Tab-separated table of C-alpha atoms and ligand atoms in Angstrom:
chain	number	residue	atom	x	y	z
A	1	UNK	CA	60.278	75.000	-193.046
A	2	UNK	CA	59.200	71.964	-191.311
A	3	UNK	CA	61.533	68.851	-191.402
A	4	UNK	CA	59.063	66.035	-191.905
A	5	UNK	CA	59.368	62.792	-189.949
A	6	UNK	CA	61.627	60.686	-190.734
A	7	UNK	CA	64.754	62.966	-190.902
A	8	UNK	CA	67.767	62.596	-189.221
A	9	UNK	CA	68.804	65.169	-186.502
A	10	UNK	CA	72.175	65.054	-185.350
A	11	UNK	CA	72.944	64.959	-181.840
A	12	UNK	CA	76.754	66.044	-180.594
A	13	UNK	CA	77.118	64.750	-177.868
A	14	UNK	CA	76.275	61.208	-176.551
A	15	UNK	CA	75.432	61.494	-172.584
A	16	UNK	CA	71.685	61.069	-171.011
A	17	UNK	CA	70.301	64.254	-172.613
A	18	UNK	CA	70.919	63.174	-175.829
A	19	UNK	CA	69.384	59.715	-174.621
A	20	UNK	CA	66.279	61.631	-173.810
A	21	UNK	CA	66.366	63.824	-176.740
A	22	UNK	CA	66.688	61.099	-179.260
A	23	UNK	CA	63.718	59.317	-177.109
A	24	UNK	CA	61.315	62.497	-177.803
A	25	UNK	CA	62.428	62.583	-181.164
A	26	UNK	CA	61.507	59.256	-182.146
A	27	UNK	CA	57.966	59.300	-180.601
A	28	UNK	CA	57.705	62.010	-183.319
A	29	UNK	CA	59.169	59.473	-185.971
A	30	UNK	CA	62.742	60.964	-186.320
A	31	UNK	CA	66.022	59.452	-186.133
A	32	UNK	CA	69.453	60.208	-184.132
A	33	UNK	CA	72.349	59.954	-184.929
A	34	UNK	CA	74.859	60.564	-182.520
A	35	UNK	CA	78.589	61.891	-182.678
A	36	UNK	CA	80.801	62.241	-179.907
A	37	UNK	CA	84.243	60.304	-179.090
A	38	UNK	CA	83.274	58.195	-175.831
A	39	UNK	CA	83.526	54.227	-175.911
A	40	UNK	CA	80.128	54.469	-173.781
A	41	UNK	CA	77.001	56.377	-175.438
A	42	UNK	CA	73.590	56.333	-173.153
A	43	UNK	CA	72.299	58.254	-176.844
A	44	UNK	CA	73.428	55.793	-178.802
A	45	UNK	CA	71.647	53.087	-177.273
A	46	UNK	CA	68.578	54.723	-178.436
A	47	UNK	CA	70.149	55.680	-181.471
A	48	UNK	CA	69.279	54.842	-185.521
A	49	UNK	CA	73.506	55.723	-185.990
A	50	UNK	CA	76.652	56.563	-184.112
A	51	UNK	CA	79.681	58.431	-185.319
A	52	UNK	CA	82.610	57.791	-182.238
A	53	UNK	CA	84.851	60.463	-183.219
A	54	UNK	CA	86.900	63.529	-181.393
A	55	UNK	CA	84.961	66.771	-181.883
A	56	UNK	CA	88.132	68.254	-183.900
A	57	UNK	CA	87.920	65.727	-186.288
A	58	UNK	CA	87.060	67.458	-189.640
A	59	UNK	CA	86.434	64.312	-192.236
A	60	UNK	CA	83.781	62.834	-189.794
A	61	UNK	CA	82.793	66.147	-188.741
A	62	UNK	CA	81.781	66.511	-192.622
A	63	UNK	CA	80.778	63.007	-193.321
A	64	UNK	CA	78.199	63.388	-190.275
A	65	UNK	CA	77.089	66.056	-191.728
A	66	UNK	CA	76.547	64.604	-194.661
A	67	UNK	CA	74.093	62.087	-193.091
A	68	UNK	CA	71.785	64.397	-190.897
A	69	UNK	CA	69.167	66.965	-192.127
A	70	UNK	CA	69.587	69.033	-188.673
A	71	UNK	CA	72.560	69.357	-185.714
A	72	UNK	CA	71.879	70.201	-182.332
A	73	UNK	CA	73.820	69.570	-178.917
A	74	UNK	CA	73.560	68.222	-175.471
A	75	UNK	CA	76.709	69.085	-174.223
A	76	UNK	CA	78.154	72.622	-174.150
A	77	UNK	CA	81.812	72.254	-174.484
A	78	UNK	CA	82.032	71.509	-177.991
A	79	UNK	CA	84.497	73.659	-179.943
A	80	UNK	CA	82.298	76.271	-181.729
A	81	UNK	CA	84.689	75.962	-184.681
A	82	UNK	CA	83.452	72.476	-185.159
A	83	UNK	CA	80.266	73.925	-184.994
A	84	UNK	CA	80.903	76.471	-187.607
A	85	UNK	CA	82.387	73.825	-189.970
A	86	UNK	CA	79.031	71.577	-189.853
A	87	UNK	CA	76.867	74.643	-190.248
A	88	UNK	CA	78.574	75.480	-193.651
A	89	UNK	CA	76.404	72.452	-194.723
A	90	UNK	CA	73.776	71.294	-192.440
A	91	UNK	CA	71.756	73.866	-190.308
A	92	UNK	CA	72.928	73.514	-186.484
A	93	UNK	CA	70.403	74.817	-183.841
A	94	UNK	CA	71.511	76.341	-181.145
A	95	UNK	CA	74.236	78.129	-183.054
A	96	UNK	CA	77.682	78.735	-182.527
A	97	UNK	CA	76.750	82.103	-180.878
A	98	UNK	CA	74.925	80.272	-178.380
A	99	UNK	CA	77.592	78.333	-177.448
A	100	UNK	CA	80.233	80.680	-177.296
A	101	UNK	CA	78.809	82.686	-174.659
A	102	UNK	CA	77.578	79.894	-172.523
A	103	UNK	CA	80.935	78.105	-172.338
A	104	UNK	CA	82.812	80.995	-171.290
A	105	UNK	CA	81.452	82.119	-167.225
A	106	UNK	CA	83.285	85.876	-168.485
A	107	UNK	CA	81.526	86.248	-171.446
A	108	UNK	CA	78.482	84.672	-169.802
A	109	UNK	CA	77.994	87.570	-166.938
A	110	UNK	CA	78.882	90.318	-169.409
A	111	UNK	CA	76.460	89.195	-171.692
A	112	UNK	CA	73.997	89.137	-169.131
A	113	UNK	CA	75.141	92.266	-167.206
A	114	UNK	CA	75.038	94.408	-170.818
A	115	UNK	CA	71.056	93.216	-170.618
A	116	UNK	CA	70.672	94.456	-167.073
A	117	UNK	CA	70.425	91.042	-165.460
A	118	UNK	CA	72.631	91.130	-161.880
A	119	UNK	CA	75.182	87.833	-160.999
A	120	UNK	CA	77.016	88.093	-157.847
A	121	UNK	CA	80.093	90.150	-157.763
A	122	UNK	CA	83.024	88.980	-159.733
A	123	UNK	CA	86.182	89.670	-160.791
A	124	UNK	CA	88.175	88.565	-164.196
A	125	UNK	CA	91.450	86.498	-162.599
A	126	UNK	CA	94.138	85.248	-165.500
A	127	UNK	CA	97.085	84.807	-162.647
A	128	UNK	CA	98.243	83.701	-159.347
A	129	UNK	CA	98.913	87.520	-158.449
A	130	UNK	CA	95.715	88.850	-160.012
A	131	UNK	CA	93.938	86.269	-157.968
A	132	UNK	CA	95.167	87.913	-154.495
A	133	UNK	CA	94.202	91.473	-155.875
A	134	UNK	CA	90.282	89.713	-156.608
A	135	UNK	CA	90.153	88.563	-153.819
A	136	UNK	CA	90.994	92.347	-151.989
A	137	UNK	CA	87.985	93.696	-154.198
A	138	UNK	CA	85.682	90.796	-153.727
A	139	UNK	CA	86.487	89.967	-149.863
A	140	UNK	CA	85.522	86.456	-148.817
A	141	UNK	CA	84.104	83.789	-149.232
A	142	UNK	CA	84.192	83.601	-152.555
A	143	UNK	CA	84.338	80.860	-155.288
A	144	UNK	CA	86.973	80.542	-157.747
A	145	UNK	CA	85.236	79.300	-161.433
A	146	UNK	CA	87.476	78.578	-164.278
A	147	UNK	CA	86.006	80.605	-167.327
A	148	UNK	CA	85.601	77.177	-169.348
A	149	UNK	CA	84.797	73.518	-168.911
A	150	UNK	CA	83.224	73.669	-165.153
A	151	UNK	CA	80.205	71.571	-164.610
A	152	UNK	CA	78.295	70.143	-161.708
A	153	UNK	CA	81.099	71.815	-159.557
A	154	UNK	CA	84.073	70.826	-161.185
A	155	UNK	CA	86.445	73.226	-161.994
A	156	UNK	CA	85.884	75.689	-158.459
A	157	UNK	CA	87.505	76.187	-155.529
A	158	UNK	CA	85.833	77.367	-152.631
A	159	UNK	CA	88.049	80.378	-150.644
A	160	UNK	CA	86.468	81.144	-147.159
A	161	UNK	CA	89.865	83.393	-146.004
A	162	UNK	CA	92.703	84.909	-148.055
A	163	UNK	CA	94.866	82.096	-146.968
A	164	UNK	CA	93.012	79.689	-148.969
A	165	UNK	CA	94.174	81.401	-152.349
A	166	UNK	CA	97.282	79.077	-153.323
A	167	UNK	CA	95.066	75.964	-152.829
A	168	UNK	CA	92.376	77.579	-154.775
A	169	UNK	CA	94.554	78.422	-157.223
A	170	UNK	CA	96.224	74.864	-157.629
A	171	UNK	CA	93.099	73.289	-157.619
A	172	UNK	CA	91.825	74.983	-160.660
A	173	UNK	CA	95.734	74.297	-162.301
A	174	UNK	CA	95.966	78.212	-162.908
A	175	UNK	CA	93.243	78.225	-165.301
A	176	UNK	CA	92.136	81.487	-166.710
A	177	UNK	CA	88.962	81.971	-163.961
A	178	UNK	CA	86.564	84.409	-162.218
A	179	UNK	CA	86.144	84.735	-158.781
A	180	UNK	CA	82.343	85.301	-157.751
A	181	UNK	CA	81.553	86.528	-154.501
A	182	UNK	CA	79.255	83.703	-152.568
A	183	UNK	CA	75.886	85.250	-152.211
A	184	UNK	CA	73.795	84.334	-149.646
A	185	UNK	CA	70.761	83.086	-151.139
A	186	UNK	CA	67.216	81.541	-150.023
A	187	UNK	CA	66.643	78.867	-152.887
A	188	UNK	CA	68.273	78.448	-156.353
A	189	UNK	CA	65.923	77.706	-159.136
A	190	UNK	CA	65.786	77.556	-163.020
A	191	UNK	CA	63.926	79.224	-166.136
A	192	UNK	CA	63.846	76.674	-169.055
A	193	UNK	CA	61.951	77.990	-172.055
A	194	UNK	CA	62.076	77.154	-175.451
A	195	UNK	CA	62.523	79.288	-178.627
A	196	UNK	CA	61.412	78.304	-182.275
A	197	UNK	CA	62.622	79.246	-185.334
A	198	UNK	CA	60.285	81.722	-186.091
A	199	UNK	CA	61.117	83.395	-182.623
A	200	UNK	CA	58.088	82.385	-180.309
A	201	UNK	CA	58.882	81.373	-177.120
A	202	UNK	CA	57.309	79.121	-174.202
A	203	UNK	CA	58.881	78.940	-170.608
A	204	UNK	CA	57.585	76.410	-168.215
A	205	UNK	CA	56.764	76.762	-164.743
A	206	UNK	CA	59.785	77.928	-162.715
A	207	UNK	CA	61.011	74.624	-160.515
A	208	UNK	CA	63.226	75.322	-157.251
A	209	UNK	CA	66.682	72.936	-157.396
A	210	UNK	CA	68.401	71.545	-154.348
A	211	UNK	CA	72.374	70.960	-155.077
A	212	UNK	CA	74.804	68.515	-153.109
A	213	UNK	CA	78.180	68.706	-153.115
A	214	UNK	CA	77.613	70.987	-156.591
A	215	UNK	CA	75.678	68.555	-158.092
A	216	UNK	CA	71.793	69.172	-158.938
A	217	UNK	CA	70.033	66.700	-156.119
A	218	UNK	CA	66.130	67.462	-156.201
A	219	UNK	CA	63.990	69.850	-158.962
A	220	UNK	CA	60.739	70.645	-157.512
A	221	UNK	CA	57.377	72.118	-157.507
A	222	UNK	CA	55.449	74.336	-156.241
A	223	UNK	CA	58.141	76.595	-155.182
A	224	UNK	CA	58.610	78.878	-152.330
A	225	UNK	CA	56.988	82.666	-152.317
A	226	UNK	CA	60.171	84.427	-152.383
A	227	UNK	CA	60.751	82.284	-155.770
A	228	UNK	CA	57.339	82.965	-157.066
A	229	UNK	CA	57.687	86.845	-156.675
A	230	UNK	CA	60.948	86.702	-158.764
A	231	UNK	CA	59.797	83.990	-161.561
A	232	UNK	CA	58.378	87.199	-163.574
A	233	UNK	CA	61.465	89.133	-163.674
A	234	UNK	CA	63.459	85.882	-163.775
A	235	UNK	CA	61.469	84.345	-167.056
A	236	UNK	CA	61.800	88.314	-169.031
A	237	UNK	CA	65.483	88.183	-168.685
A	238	UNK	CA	65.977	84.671	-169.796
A	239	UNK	CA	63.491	85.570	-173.023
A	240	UNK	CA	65.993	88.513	-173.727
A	241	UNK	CA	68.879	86.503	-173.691
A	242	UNK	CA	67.441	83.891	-175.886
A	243	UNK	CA	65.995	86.816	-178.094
A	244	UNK	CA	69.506	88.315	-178.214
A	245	UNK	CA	71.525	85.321	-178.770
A	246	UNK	CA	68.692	84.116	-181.994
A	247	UNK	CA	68.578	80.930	-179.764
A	248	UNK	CA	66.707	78.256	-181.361
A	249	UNK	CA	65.704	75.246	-179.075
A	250	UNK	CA	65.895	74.962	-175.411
A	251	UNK	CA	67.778	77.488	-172.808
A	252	UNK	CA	68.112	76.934	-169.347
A	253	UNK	CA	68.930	80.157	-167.071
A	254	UNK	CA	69.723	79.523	-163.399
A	255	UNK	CA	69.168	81.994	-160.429
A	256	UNK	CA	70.041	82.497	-156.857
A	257	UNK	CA	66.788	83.886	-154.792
A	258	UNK	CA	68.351	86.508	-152.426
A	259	UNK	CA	66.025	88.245	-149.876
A	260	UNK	CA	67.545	91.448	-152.285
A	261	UNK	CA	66.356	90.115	-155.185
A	262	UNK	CA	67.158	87.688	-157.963
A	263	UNK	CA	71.176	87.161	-159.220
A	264	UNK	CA	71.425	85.328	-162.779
A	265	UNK	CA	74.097	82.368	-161.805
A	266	UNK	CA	74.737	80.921	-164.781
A	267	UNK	CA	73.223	79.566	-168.553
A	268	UNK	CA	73.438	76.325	-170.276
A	269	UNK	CA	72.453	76.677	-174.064
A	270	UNK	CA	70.113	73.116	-174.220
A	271	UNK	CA	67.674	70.740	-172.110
A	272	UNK	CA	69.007	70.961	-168.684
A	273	UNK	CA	68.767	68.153	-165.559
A	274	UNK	CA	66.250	70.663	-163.865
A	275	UNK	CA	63.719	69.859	-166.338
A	276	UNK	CA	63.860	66.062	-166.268
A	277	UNK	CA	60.507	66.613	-164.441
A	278	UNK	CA	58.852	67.876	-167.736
A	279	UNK	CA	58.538	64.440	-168.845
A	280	UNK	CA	55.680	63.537	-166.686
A	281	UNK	CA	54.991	66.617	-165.089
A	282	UNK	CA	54.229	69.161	-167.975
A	283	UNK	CA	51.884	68.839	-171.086
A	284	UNK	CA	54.999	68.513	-173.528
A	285	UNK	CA	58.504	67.650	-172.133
A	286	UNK	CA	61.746	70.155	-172.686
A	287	UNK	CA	62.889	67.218	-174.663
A	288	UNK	CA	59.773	67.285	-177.204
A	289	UNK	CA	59.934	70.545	-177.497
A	290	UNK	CA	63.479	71.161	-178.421
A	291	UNK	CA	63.666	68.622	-181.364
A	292	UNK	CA	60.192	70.614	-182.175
A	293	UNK	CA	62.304	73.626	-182.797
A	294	UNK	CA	64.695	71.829	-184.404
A	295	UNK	CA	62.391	70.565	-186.640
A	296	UNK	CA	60.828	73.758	-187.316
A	297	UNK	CA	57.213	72.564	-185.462
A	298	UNK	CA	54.497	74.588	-183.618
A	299	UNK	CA	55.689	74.659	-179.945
A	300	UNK	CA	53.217	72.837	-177.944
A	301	UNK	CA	51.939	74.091	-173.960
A	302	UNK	CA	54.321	73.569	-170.979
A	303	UNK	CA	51.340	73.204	-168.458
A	304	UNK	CA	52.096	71.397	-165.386
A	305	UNK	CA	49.705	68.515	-165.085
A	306	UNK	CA	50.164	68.035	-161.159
A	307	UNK	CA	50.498	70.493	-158.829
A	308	UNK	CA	53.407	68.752	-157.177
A	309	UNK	CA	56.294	67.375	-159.194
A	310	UNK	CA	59.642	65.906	-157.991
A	311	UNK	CA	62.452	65.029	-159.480
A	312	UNK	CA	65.720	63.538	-158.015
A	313	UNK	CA	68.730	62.558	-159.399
A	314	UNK	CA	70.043	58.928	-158.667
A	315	UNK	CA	74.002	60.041	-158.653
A	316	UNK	CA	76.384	57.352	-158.063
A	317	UNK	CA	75.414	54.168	-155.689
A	318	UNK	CA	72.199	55.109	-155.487
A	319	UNK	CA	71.200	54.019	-158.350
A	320	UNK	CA	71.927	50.154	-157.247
A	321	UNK	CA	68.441	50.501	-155.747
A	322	UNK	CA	66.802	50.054	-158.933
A	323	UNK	CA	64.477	47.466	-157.488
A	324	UNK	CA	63.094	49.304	-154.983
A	325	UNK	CA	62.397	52.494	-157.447
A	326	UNK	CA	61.180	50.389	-159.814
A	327	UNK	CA	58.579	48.764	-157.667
A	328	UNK	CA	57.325	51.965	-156.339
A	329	UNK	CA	54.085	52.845	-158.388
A	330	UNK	CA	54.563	56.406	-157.228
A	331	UNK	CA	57.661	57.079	-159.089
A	332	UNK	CA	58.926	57.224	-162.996
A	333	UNK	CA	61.899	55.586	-163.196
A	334	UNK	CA	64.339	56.837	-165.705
A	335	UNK	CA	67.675	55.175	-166.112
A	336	UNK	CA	70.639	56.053	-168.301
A	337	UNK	CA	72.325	52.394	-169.058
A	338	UNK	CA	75.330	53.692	-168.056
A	339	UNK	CA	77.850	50.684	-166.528
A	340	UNK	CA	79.472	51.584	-163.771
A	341	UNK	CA	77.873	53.793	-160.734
A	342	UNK	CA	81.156	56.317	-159.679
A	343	UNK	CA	80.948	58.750	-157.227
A	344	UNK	CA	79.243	61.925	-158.715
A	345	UNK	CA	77.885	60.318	-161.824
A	346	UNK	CA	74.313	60.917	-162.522
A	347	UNK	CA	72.936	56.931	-163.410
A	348	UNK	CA	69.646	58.066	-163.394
A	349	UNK	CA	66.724	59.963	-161.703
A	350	UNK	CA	62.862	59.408	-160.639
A	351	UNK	CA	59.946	61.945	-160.595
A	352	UNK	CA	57.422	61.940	-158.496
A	353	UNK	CA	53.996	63.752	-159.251
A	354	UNK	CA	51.348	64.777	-156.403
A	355	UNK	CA	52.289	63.858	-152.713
B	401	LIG	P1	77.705	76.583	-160.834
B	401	LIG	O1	78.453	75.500	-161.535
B	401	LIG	O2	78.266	77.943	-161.063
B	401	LIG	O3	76.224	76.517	-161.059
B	401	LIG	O4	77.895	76.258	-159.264
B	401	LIG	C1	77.421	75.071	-158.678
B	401	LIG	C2	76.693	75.375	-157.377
B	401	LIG	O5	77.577	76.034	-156.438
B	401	LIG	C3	75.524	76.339	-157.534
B	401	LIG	O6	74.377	75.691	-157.955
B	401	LIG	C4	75.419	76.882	-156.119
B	401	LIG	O7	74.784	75.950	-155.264
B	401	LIG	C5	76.861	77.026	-155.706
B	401	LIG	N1	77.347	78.358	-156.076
B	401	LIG	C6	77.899	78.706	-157.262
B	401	LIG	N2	78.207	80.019	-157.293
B	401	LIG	C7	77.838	80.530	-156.109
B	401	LIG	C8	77.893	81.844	-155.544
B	401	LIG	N3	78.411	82.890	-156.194
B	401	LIG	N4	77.410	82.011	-154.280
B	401	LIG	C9	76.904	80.949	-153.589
B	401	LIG	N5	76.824	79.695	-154.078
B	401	LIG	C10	77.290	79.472	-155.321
């Protein structure tokens, strides 16, 4: 059924995708409303309504529900219960399913594994002692993840010799964790497709991403041949996992291109910083085409409409050259209104189409 315009979609979730989100949304003529518990909202400054609540908190769990005709998220780590309890009333796309696997890296590579996709070689770890016996079967380097709550690098630990384990291991506070083996790889790059409710997908065109310090630095087309020979295998897997998990709305899978082949790295169940170029560089955005499925609407084409497309994050100070970006007529200028620029925090990013 399609929502018509006008509807509310719910957003959990209040950080710069659901500022983009709530952007594509109302060019289509719906409204956001946004619920999440931080004192500063980039969504909600582009919001019709805000609900600042914790994510645990049942009554305005229910009363948002109340107020929206559809839920979705922009930020993984929500508590799948809460998700649960809203969808007892309100229908919330991706579902809790969805979520569950992507927050958790061991559920995450088993999933994947049981549909024949390959990750690097890891190893469960749920203690200090269990950590030195991962670390005998994996050899090093390696990376220590904790299984929940690690983004843009947070939550790893890098090991480059056994010696490194009890600093690995206080680092990540004894969390329970995998330890990956660090594969040597040529380029890392993302599939982003998008699934509808009545199960037909679109992907668009595979970008390579750059990372700094564990943070996504550059998205870009065209990519690099050893890329483009795996995009075909790369784009069927991430179709099966959507198709297995009865995503609805945007998935991003991301890859490591090793001269062997391509290794799944991880999943993030929504619109993803690696296809902030879609805005300008595709016929319909990631954004537009998520609320789209939310909305129960036609998916529309992800063509690129320049051969060349760049995006790069503005992460931290950088973003205090606003002037300059914004009086360079080759660039798209996209800023989140967030206040203060600290270390590490994306503030904004540009895109850059052609040479
Ligand atoms: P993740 O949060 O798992 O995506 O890790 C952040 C970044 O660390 C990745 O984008 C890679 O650049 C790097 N990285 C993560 N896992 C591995 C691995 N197993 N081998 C080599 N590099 C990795």
């Amino acid at each position: 059924m399609m929502l018509p315009p006008g509807s509310t979609i719910g957003i959990l979730g209040g950080g710069q995708l659901g500022r983009m989100l709530a952007m594509a949304a109302a060019a289509l003529g719906y409204r956001c409303h946004v619920f999440a518990p931080e004192a500063e909202l980039p969504a909600a400054d582009v919001s019709a309504a805000v609900t600042r609540a914790d994510y645990a908190d049942r009554a305005a769990l229910s009363a948002f529900a109340a107020a929206v005709d559809v839920v979705t998220f922009e930020w993984e780590n929500v508590d799948p219960a809460a998700v649960r309890h809203l969808a007892q009333t309100v229908p919330v796309h991706p579902g809790a399913h969805s979520l569950e696997v992507a927050q958790d890296r061991l559920a995450e590579k088993q999933f994947v594994e049981w549909l024949g996709g390959r990750t690097a070689p890891w190893v469960q770890v749920d203690s200090r002692a269990g950590l030195d016996e991962a670390i005998a079967r994996i050899g090093t380097p390696a990376i220590l993840k904790t299984r929940r709550f690690g983004y843009d690098g947070k939550g790893q630990a890098r090991i480059m010799a056994a010696g490194d384990a009890d600093a690995a291991w206080d680092a990540i506070d004894g969390q329970p964790a995998i330890l990956e083996a660090m594969v040597k790889f040529a380029n890392e790059y993302s599939v982003i497709l998008c699934r509808s409710q009545d199960g037909a997908m679109v992907h668009w065109p595979v970008p390579v991403n750059l990372h700094k310090g564990g943070i996504l630095a550059t998205s870009s087309l065209p990519v690099p041949v050893l890329v483009r020979s795996q995009t075909e295998a790369a784009v069927a897997l991430a179709r099966t996992i959507a198709e297995k998990l009865g995503h609805i709305g945007v998935l991003t899978c991301e890859f490591f291109a090793c001269m062997d082949g391509l290794r799944f790295n991880e999943m993030a169940p929504r619109v993803h910083n690696s296809g902030h170029w879609t805005i300008e560089g595709s016929a319909t955005s990631q954004f537009e085409n998520h609320i789209r499925a939310l909305c129960g609407l036609p998916l529309r084409p992800t063509d690129l409409v320049s051969p060349q497309v760049e995006m790069t994050n503005l992460i931290g100070a950088d973003a205090d050259d606003w002037s300059r970006f914004l009086s360079d007529p080759a660039l798209h200028v996209h800023l989140y209104g967030k206040g203060e620029g600290r270390p590490g925090r994306k503030m904004g990013h540009v895109t850059r189409l052609g040479k």
